[in-house]
Amino acid sequence: MPRLALGLLTALTVVSVTGVTTVAIARERGWSLPRLTAGEPEPQPVTVVLRRGGGDVFAAADDAPSLHLSGILQRQAVAQATIPPFRGTDAQWAGLVRCVQDRFDGYAVEVTDQVPTDGTYSLAYIGGTPDLLGYAETVGGIAPHANRVLPGSVLFVFQPEGVAERALCETTAHEIGHTLGLDHSRDCSDIMSYESCGEKEFRPQAARCGEWEDRDCDDGQPLQNAHGVLAAAVGTRPRRAPEPTPDAPPASADRPAIAVQRSAQAVVGQPFTVTVELSSTDAQTVDLYWYARRGYRLRCGETHESVAFTCHREGSTHTFTLTPTRAGARKFNVRVTDSAGRMTKTPTYRVRFDPAS
């Protein structure tokens, strides 16, 4: 039986230009699976259908894309969910489909938005929010995962407000990757990583597995080569000829730049501050995404039922103050949405809280 693989909203290293999905991540959890003991299986080409129109999905023991049945819903004790359609124009949808196709270019993975007339296919719902399936707001997607190809999977990629197009594309590829046997990677340039340091691909170099900390991979190996796993699992095919791309427009000068400073010391029981300085006062929302065992969105001007914090605003400066009660690693990033609805996001920063002396 497969496990569930959470894809969380993660941070791309893009400052003052665009916002991205991806964020606070819980360790993969869920389903047990007997280990494969036979020889290496033959490559198994797959088809993945991206579903734009949303629709009703029903709980079942096993996934059945043609019947809109999902094992994820059953394991979440959600009898039925109505997934909203993808929110965007025809051009934006076509761009998303092309982007996901590009991520799997060279592998025997057929990515399409048309249901095939015959044969097995996996189905990826694109749209909605994670609360529809009982997940936290920081979860970007969810898919079955079992260290092997799971043909006929049903997976979900969520589309929260402000998510950037590239981030949505990479989250979609990430969740598809789980259905093809890939674990999370610690290489920030790999599609299977929660962290980001630029545009991503399925990396041909071996890297440790893990979410925020290194661990052995779910197949028991210390390292994962995402490219090698995919090539062995589904096979390869010639890459498409690249299409000419137009010059990118310059970044808008109106989008606020963000500068972040944090307390020099991080000690349990002592106030810890994150100061956000904006280049403009035209900010609709200023959010601190704070990751401990799970992720939390802390919005300036609001309270949070699970995390005690304050936020003081003075002009374009916003100061968040928290007082953690447990030692250990944390991560955080900042997202700002302006009056035009455009989101700017910082990279994700790390901090380790020491015990009080």
Short mmCIF file of C-alpha atoms in Angstrom, two decimals:
data_model
loop_
_atom_site.label_atom_id
_atom_site.label_comp_id
_atom_site.label_asym_id
_atom_site.label_seq_id
_atom_site.Cartn_x
_atom_site.Cartn_y
_atom_site.Cartn_z
CA MET A 1 0.00 0.00 0.00
CA PRO A 2 1.45 3.40 -0.84
CA ARG A 3 2.22 6.20 1.57
CA LEU A 4 1.19 9.82 1.33
CA ALA A 5 3.77 12.38 0.28
CA LEU A 6 3.20 15.97 1.28
CA GLY A 7 4.47 18.76 -0.91
CA LEU A 8 4.67 22.02 0.95
CA LEU A 9 4.86 25.54 -0.16
CA THR A 10 8.61 26.09 -0.62
CA ALA A 11 10.77 29.11 -1.11
CA LEU A 12 12.47 30.10 -4.35
CA THR A 13 15.47 32.40 -4.09
CA VAL A 14 13.77 35.28 -5.86
CA VAL A 15 13.76 38.54 -3.94
CA SER A 16 11.60 41.52 -4.94
CA VAL A 17 10.49 39.92 -8.18
CA THR A 18 7.96 37.17 -7.62
CA GLY A 19 6.21 35.09 -5.04
CA VAL A 20 6.27 31.34 -4.88
CA THR A 21 4.55 28.42 -3.37
CA THR A 22 6.12 26.15 -1.54
CA VAL A 23 6.38 26.26 2.54
CA ALA A 24 6.59 24.56 6.05
CA ILE A 25 6.84 20.91 5.81
CA ALA A 26 5.85 17.98 7.84
CA ARG A 27 7.77 14.73 7.56
CA GLU A 28 6.25 12.34 5.06
CA ARG A 29 3.94 10.07 6.92
CA GLY A 30 1.29 7.56 6.23
CA TRP A 31 1.14 4.24 4.59
CA SER A 32 3.26 1.11 4.92
CA LEU A 33 4.49 -0.75 1.88
CA PRO A 34 6.10 -4.19 1.57
CA ARG A 35 9.58 -3.80 0.09
CA LEU A 36 10.15 -5.07 -3.43
CA THR A 37 12.49 -8.05 -3.32
CA ALA A 38 12.54 -9.17 -6.95
CA GLY A 39 15.01 -7.92 -9.55
CA GLU A 40 14.92 -4.43 -10.97
CA PRO A 41 11.61 -3.89 -12.81
CA GLU A 42 11.49 -2.88 -16.44
CA PRO A 43 10.98 0.83 -17.16
CA GLN A 44 7.28 1.65 -17.12
CA PRO A 45 6.25 4.67 -19.26
CA VAL A 46 3.38 6.63 -17.73
CA THR A 47 0.75 9.17 -18.72
CA VAL A 48 -0.26 11.97 -16.37
CA VAL A 49 -3.38 14.06 -17.02
CA LEU A 50 -3.50 17.57 -15.54
CA ARG A 51 -7.13 18.35 -14.68
CA ARG A 52 -8.13 21.98 -15.08
CA GLY A 53 -11.85 21.73 -14.40
CA GLY A 54 -11.83 20.44 -10.83
CA GLY A 55 -14.88 18.43 -9.83
CA ASP A 56 -16.10 15.98 -7.23
CA VAL A 57 -13.68 13.38 -5.83
CA PHE A 58 -14.78 10.47 -3.65
CA ALA A 59 -13.02 8.43 -0.99
CA ALA A 60 -12.03 4.85 -1.86
CA ALA A 61 -9.52 2.24 -0.81
CA ASP A 62 -7.68 2.55 -4.13
CA ASP A 63 -7.21 5.34 -6.65
CA ALA A 64 -9.29 5.20 -9.83
CA PRO A 65 -8.81 8.31 -12.00
CA SER A 66 -11.63 7.55 -14.44
CA LEU A 67 -14.09 7.22 -11.53
CA HIS A 68 -12.62 10.13 -9.53
CA LEU A 69 -11.84 7.86 -6.58
CA SER A 70 -8.99 8.71 -4.23
CA GLY A 71 -7.26 6.78 -1.47
CA ILE A 72 -5.98 10.08 -0.07
CA LEU A 73 -9.54 11.12 0.79
CA GLN A 74 -10.20 7.82 2.54
CA ARG A 75 -7.06 8.15 4.63
CA GLN A 76 -8.05 11.70 5.51
CA ALA A 77 -11.57 10.55 6.45
CA VAL A 78 -13.03 12.89 3.83
CA ALA A 79 -15.93 11.14 2.10
CA GLN A 80 -16.20 13.63 -0.77
CA ALA A 81 -14.44 16.81 -1.82
CA THR A 82 -15.29 19.29 -4.54
CA ILE A 83 -12.08 20.65 -6.06
CA PRO A 84 -12.48 24.11 -7.64
CA PRO A 85 -11.23 24.61 -11.20
CA PHE A 86 -7.79 26.02 -11.95
CA ARG A 87 -7.89 29.76 -11.44
CA GLY A 88 -6.39 31.47 -14.50
CA THR A 89 -6.64 32.23 -18.19
CA ASP A 90 -6.32 29.82 -21.10
CA ALA A 91 -2.82 31.16 -21.72
CA GLN A 92 -1.81 30.60 -18.10
CA TRP A 93 -3.13 27.04 -18.18
CA ALA A 94 -1.30 26.31 -21.44
CA GLY A 95 1.85 27.74 -19.87
CA LEU A 96 1.50 25.47 -16.83
CA VAL A 97 1.03 22.37 -19.00
CA ARG A 98 4.11 23.28 -21.08
CA CYS A 99 6.14 23.94 -17.97
CA VAL A 100 5.36 20.55 -16.44
CA GLN A 101 6.05 18.88 -19.78
CA ASP A 102 9.42 20.62 -19.86
CA ARG A 103 10.31 19.26 -16.42
CA PHE A 104 9.74 15.71 -17.66
CA ASP A 105 11.32 16.28 -21.08
CA GLY A 106 13.65 13.37 -21.84
CA TYR A 107 11.72 10.88 -19.69
CA ALA A 108 8.95 8.53 -20.83
CA VAL A 109 6.32 10.57 -18.99
CA GLU A 110 3.47 11.88 -21.15
CA VAL A 111 2.02 15.01 -19.54
CA THR A 112 -1.25 16.17 -21.08
CA ASP A 113 -4.54 17.85 -20.19
CA GLN A 114 -6.56 15.46 -22.36
CA VAL A 115 -7.81 12.14 -20.97
CA PRO A 116 -6.60 9.30 -23.23
CA THR A 117 -9.17 7.08 -24.91
CA ASP A 118 -7.52 3.94 -23.54
CA GLY A 119 -4.74 2.84 -21.23
CA THR A 120 -3.85 3.69 -17.65
CA TYR A 121 -3.19 7.25 -16.59
CA SER A 122 -2.63 9.21 -13.39
CA LEU A 123 -4.77 12.26 -12.66
CA ALA A 124 -3.54 15.49 -11.07
CA TYR A 125 -6.18 17.95 -9.87
CA ILE A 126 -4.84 21.51 -10.12
CA GLY A 127 -6.75 23.96 -7.97
CA GLY A 128 -8.34 24.56 -4.61
CA THR A 129 -6.76 24.77 -1.19
CA PRO A 130 -5.38 22.11 1.17
CA ASP A 131 -8.09 22.55 3.80
CA LEU A 132 -10.50 20.82 1.40
CA LEU A 133 -8.69 17.58 2.21
CA GLY A 134 -7.95 18.37 5.83
CA TYR A 135 -4.37 19.62 5.40
CA ALA A 136 -2.68 22.73 6.77
CA GLU A 137 -2.46 25.88 4.65
CA THR A 138 1.28 25.31 4.12
CA VAL A 139 0.76 22.10 2.12
CA GLY A 140 1.23 22.72 -1.60
CA GLY A 141 0.25 19.28 -2.82
CA ILE A 142 -0.29 15.65 -1.84
CA ALA A 143 0.36 12.40 -3.70
CA PRO A 144 0.76 8.65 -3.08
CA HIS A 145 4.37 7.46 -2.76
CA ALA A 146 5.80 3.94 -2.60
CA ASN A 147 9.43 3.85 -3.87
CA ARG A 148 8.16 2.62 -7.23
CA VAL A 149 5.88 3.72 -10.05
CA LEU A 150 2.23 3.90 -9.01
CA PRO A 151 0.28 3.96 -12.30
CA GLY A 152 -3.27 5.19 -12.04
CA SER A 153 -2.61 7.53 -9.12
CA VAL A 154 -4.84 10.44 -8.10
CA LEU A 155 -2.93 13.44 -6.75
CA PHE A 156 -3.68 17.02 -5.80
CA VAL A 157 -1.81 20.29 -6.41
CA PHE A 158 -3.30 23.27 -4.62
CA GLN A 159 -3.51 26.82 -5.93
CA PRO A 160 -3.55 29.30 -3.04
CA GLU A 161 -3.85 33.03 -3.63
CA GLY A 162 -0.68 34.59 -4.97
CA VAL A 163 1.14 31.40 -5.94
CA ALA A 164 3.62 32.07 -8.74
CA GLU A 165 3.31 30.20 -12.04
CA ARG A 166 6.76 28.60 -11.85
CA ALA A 167 6.19 27.51 -8.27
CA LEU A 168 2.87 25.88 -9.22
CA CYS A 169 4.62 24.09 -12.08
CA GLU A 170 7.42 22.79 -9.86
CA THR A 171 4.98 21.69 -7.16
CA THR A 172 3.05 19.74 -9.82
CA ALA A 173 6.24 18.05 -11.04
CA HIS A 174 7.21 17.35 -7.41
CA GLU A 175 3.94 15.55 -6.66
CA ILE A 176 4.11 13.57 -9.92
CA GLY A 177 7.65 12.62 -8.94
CA HIS A 178 6.38 11.01 -5.75
CA THR A 179 4.05 8.76 -7.78
CA LEU A 180 7.10 7.68 -9.79
CA GLY A 181 9.07 6.57 -6.74
CA LEU A 182 11.01 9.70 -5.80
CA ASP A 183 11.65 10.72 -2.20
CA HIS A 184 12.35 14.26 -0.96
CA SER A 185 15.81 15.59 -1.78
CA ARG A 186 18.09 17.90 0.20
CA ASP A 187 19.53 19.36 -3.04
CA CYS A 188 17.83 22.77 -3.28
CA SER A 189 18.06 22.70 -7.10
CA ASP A 190 16.18 19.39 -7.32
CA ILE A 191 12.44 19.36 -8.01
CA MET A 192 12.03 16.95 -5.09
CA SER A 193 13.44 19.45 -2.56
CA TYR A 194 11.37 21.61 -0.22
CA GLU A 195 14.04 24.30 -0.44
CA SER A 196 14.97 26.33 -3.51
CA CYS A 197 17.97 28.13 -4.89
CA GLY A 198 16.78 28.87 -8.43
CA GLU A 199 15.07 26.97 -11.20
CA LYS A 200 14.74 23.26 -10.53
CA GLU A 201 15.21 19.99 -12.40
CA PHE A 202 15.47 16.29 -11.60
CA ARG A 203 19.16 16.40 -10.73
CA PRO A 204 21.60 13.80 -12.09
CA GLN A 205 23.80 14.04 -8.97
CA ALA A 206 23.23 11.91 -5.89
CA ALA A 207 22.07 13.79 -2.78
CA ARG A 208 20.83 13.03 0.71
CA CYS A 209 17.10 12.63 1.22
CA GLY A 210 15.12 14.66 3.70
CA GLU A 211 12.85 17.61 4.24
CA TRP A 212 14.78 20.15 6.35
CA GLU A 213 17.39 17.73 7.74
CA ASP A 214 19.40 14.91 6.13
CA ARG A 215 18.10 11.36 6.51
CA ASP A 216 18.31 8.03 4.72
CA CYS A 217 15.95 7.67 1.78
CA ASP A 218 12.73 5.70 2.15
CA ASP A 219 14.19 2.85 0.11
CA GLY A 220 16.94 2.44 2.73
CA GLN A 221 19.68 4.01 0.63
CA PRO A 222 21.74 6.95 1.93
CA LEU A 223 21.50 8.92 -1.35
CA GLN A 224 19.07 9.50 -4.21
CA ASN A 225 19.87 10.41 -7.80
CA ALA A 226 16.53 11.77 -9.03
CA HIS A 227 17.45 11.57 -12.71
CA GLY A 228 18.71 8.01 -12.33
CA VAL A 229 15.62 6.88 -10.42
CA LEU A 230 13.30 8.37 -13.05
CA ALA A 231 15.26 6.95 -15.98
CA ALA A 232 15.17 3.47 -14.43
CA ALA A 233 11.51 3.72 -13.40
CA VAL A 234 9.89 5.08 -16.56
CA GLY A 235 12.62 5.03 -19.21
CA THR A 236 13.99 7.83 -21.36
CA ARG A 237 13.18 9.29 -24.76
CA PRO A 238 14.73 11.97 -27.00
CA ARG A 239 14.32 15.50 -25.71
CA ARG A 240 12.08 17.89 -27.63
CA ALA A 241 13.66 20.67 -29.64
CA PRO A 242 13.56 23.82 -27.50
CA GLU A 243 11.10 26.52 -28.48
CA PRO A 244 12.39 30.07 -28.88
CA THR A 245 11.53 32.17 -25.85
CA PRO A 246 10.79 35.89 -25.96
CA ASP A 247 12.77 38.29 -23.86
CA ALA A 248 11.38 38.57 -20.36
CA PRO A 249 9.87 41.92 -19.46
CA PRO A 250 11.73 43.91 -16.82
CA ALA A 251 10.63 43.44 -13.23
CA SER A 252 8.11 46.03 -12.11
CA ALA A 253 9.68 48.89 -10.21
CA ASP A 254 6.43 49.21 -8.28
CA ARG A 255 6.81 45.85 -6.58
CA PRO A 256 8.13 46.42 -3.05
CA ALA A 257 11.58 45.18 -2.17
CA ILE A 258 11.98 43.37 1.16
CA ALA A 259 14.86 43.55 3.62
CA VAL A 260 14.81 41.18 6.60
CA GLN A 261 16.76 41.30 9.85
CA ARG A 262 16.51 38.86 12.75
CA SER A 263 17.67 38.79 16.34
CA ALA A 264 21.38 38.07 16.68
CA GLN A 265 20.73 35.46 19.37
CA ALA A 266 18.14 32.69 19.43
CA VAL A 267 17.56 31.31 22.92
CA VAL A 268 14.56 29.41 24.25
CA GLY A 269 12.34 31.60 26.40
CA GLN A 270 13.74 34.87 25.09
CA PRO A 271 11.99 37.15 22.56
CA PHE A 272 13.10 36.60 18.98
CA THR A 273 12.35 39.30 16.42
CA VAL A 274 12.09 39.33 12.64
CA THR A 275 12.10 42.87 11.25
CA VAL A 276 10.70 43.39 7.76
CA GLU A 277 11.61 46.62 5.99
CA LEU A 278 9.67 47.38 2.80
CA SER A 279 10.60 49.83 0.06
CA SER A 280 6.96 50.93 -0.11
CA THR A 281 4.06 51.40 2.29
CA ASP A 282 1.68 49.93 -0.33
CA ALA A 283 1.37 46.53 1.37
CA GLN A 284 -1.97 44.80 1.80
CA THR A 285 -0.59 41.88 3.81
CA VAL A 286 2.74 41.10 5.46
CA ASP A 287 3.07 37.44 6.45
CA LEU A 288 5.78 35.61 8.36
CA TYR A 289 5.79 31.90 7.47
CA TRP A 290 7.25 30.11 10.48
CA TYR A 291 8.28 26.45 10.31
CA ALA A 292 8.85 24.25 13.34
CA ARG A 293 7.27 20.78 13.41
CA ARG A 294 4.74 22.20 10.97
CA GLY A 295 4.28 25.49 9.19
CA TYR A 296 2.29 28.51 10.30
CA ARG A 297 1.29 31.71 8.56
CA LEU A 298 1.58 34.65 10.95
CA ARG A 299 -0.06 37.75 9.50
CA CYS A 300 0.76 41.19 10.81
CA GLY A 301 -2.36 42.65 12.40
CA GLU A 302 -3.91 39.28 13.21
CA THR A 303 -3.51 36.57 15.85
CA HIS A 304 -2.88 32.84 15.44
CA GLU A 305 -4.56 30.16 17.52
CA SER A 306 -1.44 27.96 17.67
CA VAL A 307 1.46 30.44 17.81
CA ALA A 308 1.76 33.38 20.19
CA PHE A 309 3.33 36.38 18.46
CA THR A 310 3.06 40.12 18.12
CA CYS A 311 3.61 42.36 15.11
CA HIS A 312 4.31 46.06 15.42
CA ARG A 313 4.06 48.27 12.36
CA GLU A 314 5.67 51.67 11.98
CA GLY A 315 5.50 53.09 8.47
CA SER A 316 7.03 50.51 6.13
CA THR A 317 8.69 48.58 8.98
CA HIS A 318 7.00 45.50 10.46
CA THR A 319 8.50 43.75 13.49
CA PHE A 320 7.36 40.24 14.41
CA THR A 321 8.21 38.98 17.92
CA LEU A 322 7.98 35.35 19.03
CA THR A 323 9.21 33.53 22.15
CA PRO A 324 9.84 29.84 21.32
CA THR A 325 9.60 27.40 24.22
CA ARG A 326 11.57 24.51 22.71
CA ALA A 327 15.12 24.24 21.44
CA GLY A 328 15.89 23.15 17.90
CA ALA A 329 15.87 24.26 14.28
CA ARG A 330 13.34 26.63 12.78
CA LYS A 331 12.91 28.17 9.35
CA PHE A 332 11.08 31.25 8.19
CA ASN A 333 10.38 33.42 5.18
CA VAL A 334 8.36 36.57 4.55
CA ARG A 335 5.67 37.19 1.94
CA VAL A 336 4.25 40.59 1.09
CA THR A 337 1.19 41.21 -1.08
CA ASP A 338 0.68 44.70 -2.51
CA SER A 339 -2.58 46.47 -3.37
CA ALA A 340 -2.44 45.07 -6.92
CA GLY A 341 -2.46 41.52 -5.55
CA ARG A 342 1.17 40.80 -6.47
CA MET A 343 3.21 38.82 -4.00
CA THR A 344 6.90 39.21 -3.19
CA LYS A 345 8.70 36.55 -1.20
CA THR A 346 12.08 36.24 0.48
CA PRO A 347 14.29 33.17 0.55
CA THR A 348 13.85 30.80 3.48
CA TYR A 349 16.15 31.52 6.42
CA ARG A 350 17.36 29.04 9.05
CA VAL A 351 17.72 29.62 12.78
CA ARG A 352 18.55 27.24 15.64
CA PHE A 353 17.28 27.99 19.14
CA ASP A 354 19.64 27.07 21.98
CA PRO A 355 18.40 25.93 25.39
CA ALA A 356 18.31 28.60 28.07
CA SER A 357 21.47 28.50 30.18
#
